[in-house]
XYZ file of C-alpha atoms in Angstrom:
228
model
C -46.846 30.294 123.864
C -49.161 33.293 124.124
C -52.666 32.633 125.399
C -55.418 33.853 123.072
C -58.417 35.407 124.787
C -61.918 35.795 123.503
C -63.392 39.269 123.927
C -65.697 37.767 126.552
C -62.918 36.082 128.560
C -61.346 37.370 131.740
C -57.938 38.890 131.119
C -55.127 37.735 133.411
C -53.866 40.094 136.106
C -50.679 41.310 134.444
C -48.818 44.434 135.609
C -48.864 47.408 133.259
C -46.128 47.506 130.657
C -46.001 51.286 130.398
C -46.777 54.206 132.661
C -45.688 57.824 132.531
C -45.950 58.128 136.288
C -44.678 54.737 137.373
C -46.296 51.308 137.639
C -49.895 51.359 138.762
C -52.042 48.217 139.027
C -54.978 48.197 136.627
C -57.252 47.310 139.550
C -56.474 50.605 141.273
C -58.981 52.715 139.370
C -61.994 52.769 141.664
C -62.044 56.546 142.025
C -65.224 58.413 142.941
C -65.122 60.831 140.016
C -64.185 58.473 137.228
C -65.633 57.739 133.815
C -64.936 54.764 131.537
C -64.970 55.728 127.877
C -64.544 53.096 125.152
C -63.938 54.876 121.816
C -66.297 52.633 119.823
C -68.166 49.334 119.893
C -64.966 47.307 120.426
C -64.859 48.160 124.111
C -68.494 47.219 124.675
C -68.875 43.416 124.943
C -70.569 42.528 128.261
C -67.225 41.443 129.685
C -65.100 43.457 127.289
C -62.577 46.009 128.576
C -64.760 49.107 128.803
C -67.905 47.435 130.091
C -65.968 45.331 132.595
C -64.165 48.382 133.978
C -67.430 50.256 134.423
C -69.163 47.263 136.008
C -66.293 46.635 138.427
C -66.001 50.226 139.648
C -69.527 51.580 139.308
C -68.216 54.435 137.167
C -70.400 55.772 134.339
C -69.858 54.240 130.911
C -69.708 56.605 127.947
C -68.877 56.047 124.303
C -66.462 58.352 122.529
C -67.605 57.727 118.975
C -64.683 57.833 116.563
C -64.529 56.942 112.880
C -61.511 56.185 110.776
C -61.157 58.206 107.569
C -60.088 55.724 104.906
C -57.675 56.341 102.055
C -58.991 56.511 98.468
C -59.474 52.950 97.252
C -58.127 51.557 100.542
C -60.812 52.156 103.182
C -58.977 50.168 105.863
C -55.902 52.411 105.614
C -56.428 55.435 107.856
C -55.514 58.858 106.525
C -57.114 60.309 109.646
C -59.933 59.980 112.168
C -62.750 62.101 113.570
C -64.916 62.110 116.712
C -68.184 63.760 117.678
C -69.003 65.850 120.709
C -69.540 69.486 121.605
C -66.412 70.091 119.518
C -65.410 67.870 116.608
C -61.902 66.461 116.945
C -59.737 65.430 114.014
C -56.399 63.787 113.470
C -54.613 63.526 110.125
C -51.935 60.939 109.356
C -49.998 63.352 107.194
C -47.453 60.861 105.879
C -50.192 58.509 104.706
C -52.343 61.355 103.394
C -49.416 62.811 101.468
C -48.779 59.469 99.784
C -52.280 59.782 98.289
C -51.851 63.458 97.442
C -54.339 64.555 100.124
C -54.131 67.809 102.068
C -55.570 68.308 105.558
C -58.617 69.922 103.938
C -59.057 66.913 101.648
C -58.989 64.559 104.639
C -61.601 66.620 106.475
C -63.817 66.641 103.410
C -63.589 62.850 103.278
C -64.419 62.758 106.970
C -67.757 64.556 106.564
C -69.579 61.308 105.773
C -67.909 59.635 108.753
C -69.335 62.345 111.011
C -72.779 61.596 109.603
C -72.286 57.911 110.442
C -71.196 58.831 113.973
C -74.415 60.777 114.525
C -76.470 57.875 113.141
C -74.824 55.488 115.569
C -75.177 57.807 118.551
C -78.901 58.128 117.882
C -79.287 54.372 117.380
C -77.148 53.216 120.304
C -77.696 55.926 122.887
C -80.991 57.576 121.957
C -81.826 60.274 124.510
C -79.268 59.022 127.026
C -77.435 62.073 128.428
C -73.757 62.432 127.675
C -71.217 61.964 130.444
C -69.336 65.144 131.229
C -65.568 64.674 131.498
C -64.796 67.986 133.231
C -62.898 67.533 136.490
C -62.962 63.728 136.303
C -60.502 60.902 135.854
C -61.349 59.429 132.451
C -60.191 55.891 131.713
C -60.159 55.450 127.939
C -60.438 51.757 127.089
C -60.467 49.685 123.915
C -59.984 46.040 122.986
C -56.599 46.966 121.483
C -55.051 49.368 118.992
C -52.926 49.014 115.867
C -52.168 52.388 114.230
C -53.743 54.338 117.091
C -55.493 56.843 114.797
C -58.932 56.523 116.384
C -57.581 56.237 119.924
C -55.570 59.428 119.487
C -58.759 61.324 118.657
C -60.570 59.774 121.640
C -57.800 60.900 123.994
C -57.848 64.404 122.527
C -61.632 64.553 122.977
C -61.315 63.559 126.640
C -58.663 66.220 127.212
C -60.691 68.898 125.458
C -63.684 67.882 127.580
C -61.824 69.004 130.695
C -60.717 65.658 132.158
C -58.461 66.259 135.160
C -56.628 62.981 134.504
C -56.615 60.575 131.560
C -55.698 56.918 131.866
C -55.233 54.912 128.681
C -55.983 51.227 129.343
C -55.440 48.554 126.689
C -55.078 44.771 126.549
C -52.672 44.852 123.591
C -50.910 47.360 121.328
C -47.702 47.675 119.292
C -44.908 49.268 121.313
C -44.326 52.190 118.942
C -48.018 53.099 118.817
C -48.235 52.813 122.595
C -45.355 55.263 122.990
C -47.041 57.757 120.665
C -50.401 57.498 122.431
C -48.866 57.811 125.898
C -48.022 61.435 125.128
C -51.767 62.160 125.196
C -52.454 60.404 128.523
C -51.362 60.989 132.096
C -50.912 57.272 132.562
C -50.821 54.285 130.234
C -51.640 50.720 131.235
C -51.142 47.940 128.697
C -51.082 44.187 129.269
C -48.982 43.278 126.226
C -46.937 45.083 123.580
C -45.646 42.212 121.402
C -42.926 42.471 118.773
C -43.722 41.920 115.987
C -47.323 43.093 116.132
C -49.644 41.885 113.370
C -53.252 42.712 114.288
C -55.422 43.170 117.366
C -57.645 40.255 116.401
C -54.659 37.887 116.324
C -54.482 38.139 120.125
C -58.052 36.907 120.661
C -59.425 33.411 120.264
C -62.667 34.964 118.979
C -63.086 38.499 117.641
C -66.699 38.864 116.432
C -68.178 42.089 115.109
C -70.990 43.381 117.307
C -74.276 44.426 115.749
C -76.017 47.720 116.483
C -78.570 45.773 118.533
C -75.780 44.149 120.575
C -74.262 47.519 121.475
C -77.609 49.097 122.361
C -78.495 46.145 124.603
C -75.153 46.284 126.426
C -75.384 50.033 127.030
C -78.936 49.640 128.314
C -77.517 47.493 131.113
C -75.618 50.442 132.577
C -77.415 53.190 134.511
C -77.508 56.748 133.183
C -74.549 58.869 134.287
C -74.629 60.493 137.707
C -75.506 64.166 137.810
């Protein structure tokens, strides 16, 4: 029987299930020039994946803020995703978009309000906190799990465009097919579990609460500003 974790609970030490460059223990990422980058609030609980990685290694913690672009009438179904930054990054799920009669331009138009929400959250959560530069660094992109991978794909693209010398994708759980697709965008992929069938990320946690804006701001305040 699978053990369900809460987002606050220690994950067991399980070897990675996928790696483009061979098996590498998850504990091996204590590099000097490393940055931990959860793509949204899911990686931010005090002992959640992103925050725990940053706390354990002393690496700066940065948020890559990504928003899903929902389908017309079905906001939970992603037709694409968008992230902020010096350059805006987009991904379009063309098969899904086509089923709703949406072109790439239509998806981007729908994403304009998501960009506005990203900027609201950055101001609320991070305030004047300086951004972490990815150039020349190992960037470990962490989340509490992925399903379709739409938002994670954009986060990985943003890290690459930011000049990361190496990108490590680190996840507790993901469907095998999504993991394979995302691994193309990373130099190494570490995942604790890729169950078949896969139903939802939350099904693999004993508790999966939504964090408030105040929760996220408080957690981020516990990490020092990035090194210059």
